[in-house]
JSON list of C-alpha atoms in Angstrom, two decimals:
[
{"chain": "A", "resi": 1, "resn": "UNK", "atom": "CA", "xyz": [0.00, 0.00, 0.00]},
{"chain": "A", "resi": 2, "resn": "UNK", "atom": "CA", "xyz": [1.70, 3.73, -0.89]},
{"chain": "A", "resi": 3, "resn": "UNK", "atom": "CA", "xyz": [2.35, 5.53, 2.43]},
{"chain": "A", "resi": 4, "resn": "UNK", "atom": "CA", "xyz": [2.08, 2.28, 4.43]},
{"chain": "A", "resi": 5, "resn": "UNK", "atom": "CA", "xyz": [5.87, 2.47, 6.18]},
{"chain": "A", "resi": 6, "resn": "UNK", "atom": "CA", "xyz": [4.69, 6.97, 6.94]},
{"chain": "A", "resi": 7, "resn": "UNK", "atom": "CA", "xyz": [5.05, 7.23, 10.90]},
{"chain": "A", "resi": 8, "resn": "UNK", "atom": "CA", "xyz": [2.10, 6.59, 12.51]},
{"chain": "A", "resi": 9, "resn": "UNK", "atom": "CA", "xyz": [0.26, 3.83, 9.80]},
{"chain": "A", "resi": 10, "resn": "UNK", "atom": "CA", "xyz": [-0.16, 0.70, 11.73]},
{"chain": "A", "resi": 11, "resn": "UNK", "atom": "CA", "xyz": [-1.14, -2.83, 10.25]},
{"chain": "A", "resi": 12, "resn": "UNK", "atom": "CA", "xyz": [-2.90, -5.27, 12.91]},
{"chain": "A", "resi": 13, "resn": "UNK", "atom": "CA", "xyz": [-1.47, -8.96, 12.66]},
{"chain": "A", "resi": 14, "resn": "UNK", "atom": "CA", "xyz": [-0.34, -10.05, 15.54]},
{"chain": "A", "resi": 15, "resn": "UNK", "atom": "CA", "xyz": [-0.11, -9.99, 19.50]},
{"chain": "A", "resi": 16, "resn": "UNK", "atom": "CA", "xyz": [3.27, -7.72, 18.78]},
{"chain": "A", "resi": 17, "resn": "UNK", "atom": "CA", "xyz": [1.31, -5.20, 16.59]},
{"chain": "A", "resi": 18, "resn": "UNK", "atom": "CA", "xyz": [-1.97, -4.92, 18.98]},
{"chain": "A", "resi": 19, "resn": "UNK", "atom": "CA", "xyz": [0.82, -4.09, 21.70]},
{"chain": "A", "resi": 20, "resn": "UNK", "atom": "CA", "xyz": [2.25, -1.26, 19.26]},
{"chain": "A", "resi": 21, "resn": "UNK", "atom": "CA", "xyz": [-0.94, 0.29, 18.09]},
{"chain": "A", "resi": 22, "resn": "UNK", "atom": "CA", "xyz": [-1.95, 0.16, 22.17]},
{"chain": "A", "resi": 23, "resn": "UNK", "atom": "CA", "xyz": [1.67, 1.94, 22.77]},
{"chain": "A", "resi": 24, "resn": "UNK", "atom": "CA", "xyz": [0.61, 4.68, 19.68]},
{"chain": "A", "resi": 25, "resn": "UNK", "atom": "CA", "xyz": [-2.62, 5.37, 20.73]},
{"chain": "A", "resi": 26, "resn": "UNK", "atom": "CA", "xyz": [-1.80, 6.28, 24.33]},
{"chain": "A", "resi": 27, "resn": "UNK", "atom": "CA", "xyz": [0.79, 8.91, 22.76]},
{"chain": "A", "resi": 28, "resn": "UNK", "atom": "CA", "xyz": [0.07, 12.31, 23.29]},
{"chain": "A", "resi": 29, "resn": "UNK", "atom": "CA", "xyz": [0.46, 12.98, 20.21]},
{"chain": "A", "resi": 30, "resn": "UNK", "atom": "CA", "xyz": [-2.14, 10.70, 18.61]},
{"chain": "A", "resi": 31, "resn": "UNK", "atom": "CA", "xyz": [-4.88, 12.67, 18.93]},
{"chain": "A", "resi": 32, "resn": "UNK", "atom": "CA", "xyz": [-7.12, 11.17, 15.35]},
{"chain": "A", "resi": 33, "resn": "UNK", "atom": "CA", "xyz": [-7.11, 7.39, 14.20]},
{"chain": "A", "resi": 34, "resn": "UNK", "atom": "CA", "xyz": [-8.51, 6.23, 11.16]},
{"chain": "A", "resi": 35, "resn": "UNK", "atom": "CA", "xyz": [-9.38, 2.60, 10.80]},
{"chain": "A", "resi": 36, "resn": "UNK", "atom": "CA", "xyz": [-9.28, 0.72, 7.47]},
{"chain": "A", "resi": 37, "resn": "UNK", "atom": "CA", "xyz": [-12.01, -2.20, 7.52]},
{"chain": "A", "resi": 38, "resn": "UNK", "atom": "CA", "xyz": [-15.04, -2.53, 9.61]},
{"chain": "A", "resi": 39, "resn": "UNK", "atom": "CA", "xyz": [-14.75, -6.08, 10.83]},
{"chain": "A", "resi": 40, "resn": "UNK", "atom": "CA", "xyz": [-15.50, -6.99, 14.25]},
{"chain": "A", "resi": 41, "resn": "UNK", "atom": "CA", "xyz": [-11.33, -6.10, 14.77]},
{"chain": "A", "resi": 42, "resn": "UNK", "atom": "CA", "xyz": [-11.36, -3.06, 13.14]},
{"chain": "A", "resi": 43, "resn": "UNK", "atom": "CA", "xyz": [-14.54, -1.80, 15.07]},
{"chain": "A", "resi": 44, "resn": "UNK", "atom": "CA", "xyz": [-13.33, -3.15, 18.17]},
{"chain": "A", "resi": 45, "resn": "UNK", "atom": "CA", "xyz": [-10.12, -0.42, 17.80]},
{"chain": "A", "resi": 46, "resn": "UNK", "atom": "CA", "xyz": [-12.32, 2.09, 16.81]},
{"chain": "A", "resi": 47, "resn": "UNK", "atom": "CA", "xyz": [-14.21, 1.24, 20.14]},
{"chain": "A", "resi": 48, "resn": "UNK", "atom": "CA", "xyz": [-10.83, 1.04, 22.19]},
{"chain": "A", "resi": 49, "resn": "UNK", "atom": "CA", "xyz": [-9.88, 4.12, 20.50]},
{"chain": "A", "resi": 50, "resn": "UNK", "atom": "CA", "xyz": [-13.18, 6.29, 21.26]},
{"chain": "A", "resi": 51, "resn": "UNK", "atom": "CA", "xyz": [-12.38, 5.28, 24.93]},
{"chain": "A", "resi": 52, "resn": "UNK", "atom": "CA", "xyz": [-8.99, 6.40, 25.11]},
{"chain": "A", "resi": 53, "resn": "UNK", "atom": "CA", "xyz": [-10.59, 9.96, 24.07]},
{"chain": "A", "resi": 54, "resn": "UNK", "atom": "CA", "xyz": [-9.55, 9.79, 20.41]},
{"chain": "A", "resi": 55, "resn": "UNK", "atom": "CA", "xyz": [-11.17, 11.12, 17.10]},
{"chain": "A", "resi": 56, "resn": "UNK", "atom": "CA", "xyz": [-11.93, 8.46, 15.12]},
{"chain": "A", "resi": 57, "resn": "UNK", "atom": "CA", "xyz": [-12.97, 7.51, 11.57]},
{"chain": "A", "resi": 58, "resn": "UNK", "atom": "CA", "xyz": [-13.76, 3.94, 10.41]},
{"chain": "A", "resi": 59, "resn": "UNK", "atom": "CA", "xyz": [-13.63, 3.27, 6.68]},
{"chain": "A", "resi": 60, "resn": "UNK", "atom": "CA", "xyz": [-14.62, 0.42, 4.23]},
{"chain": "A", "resi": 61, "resn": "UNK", "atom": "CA", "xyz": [-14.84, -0.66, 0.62]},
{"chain": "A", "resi": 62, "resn": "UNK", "atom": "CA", "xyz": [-18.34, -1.46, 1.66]},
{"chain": "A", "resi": 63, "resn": "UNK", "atom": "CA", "xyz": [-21.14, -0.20, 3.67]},
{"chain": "A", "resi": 64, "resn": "UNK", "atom": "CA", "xyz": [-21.91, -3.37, 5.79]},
{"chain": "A", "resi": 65, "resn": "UNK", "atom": "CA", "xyz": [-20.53, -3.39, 9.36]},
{"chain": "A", "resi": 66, "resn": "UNK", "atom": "CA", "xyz": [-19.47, -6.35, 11.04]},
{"chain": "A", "resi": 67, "resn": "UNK", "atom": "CA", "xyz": [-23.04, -7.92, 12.40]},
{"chain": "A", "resi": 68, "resn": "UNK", "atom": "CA", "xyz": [-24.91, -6.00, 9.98]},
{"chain": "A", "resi": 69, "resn": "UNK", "atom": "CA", "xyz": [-27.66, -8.25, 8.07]}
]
């Protein structure tokens, strides 16, 4: 993906990357986080992020939600 090594993208795989998106997001200066996909994982960060007091957009190729019909 074009921009995906910029500071600040982060790609959920692992146990490794959930611990450095947690790290990111507690930064003060994350302030915004966009989420790509919106699978149960993907709206579970947005959910996680929304707690921690952060602007957040959710975006997919497709408007169905995870649980959604």
């Amino acid at each position: 993906v074009p921009g995906g090594t910029l500071y600040g993208i982060h790609y959920l795989r692992d146990l490794g990357s959930a611990v450095d998106l947690r790290r990111a997001m507690r930064h003060a200066d994350c302030r915004a986080v966009t989420i790509i996909g919106a699978g149960v994982i993907g709206l579970e960060v947005a959910s996680a992020a929304i707690d921690a007091k952060k602007v957040v957009t959710v975006r997919a190729s497709a408007f169905k939600a995870a649980g959604a019909g």
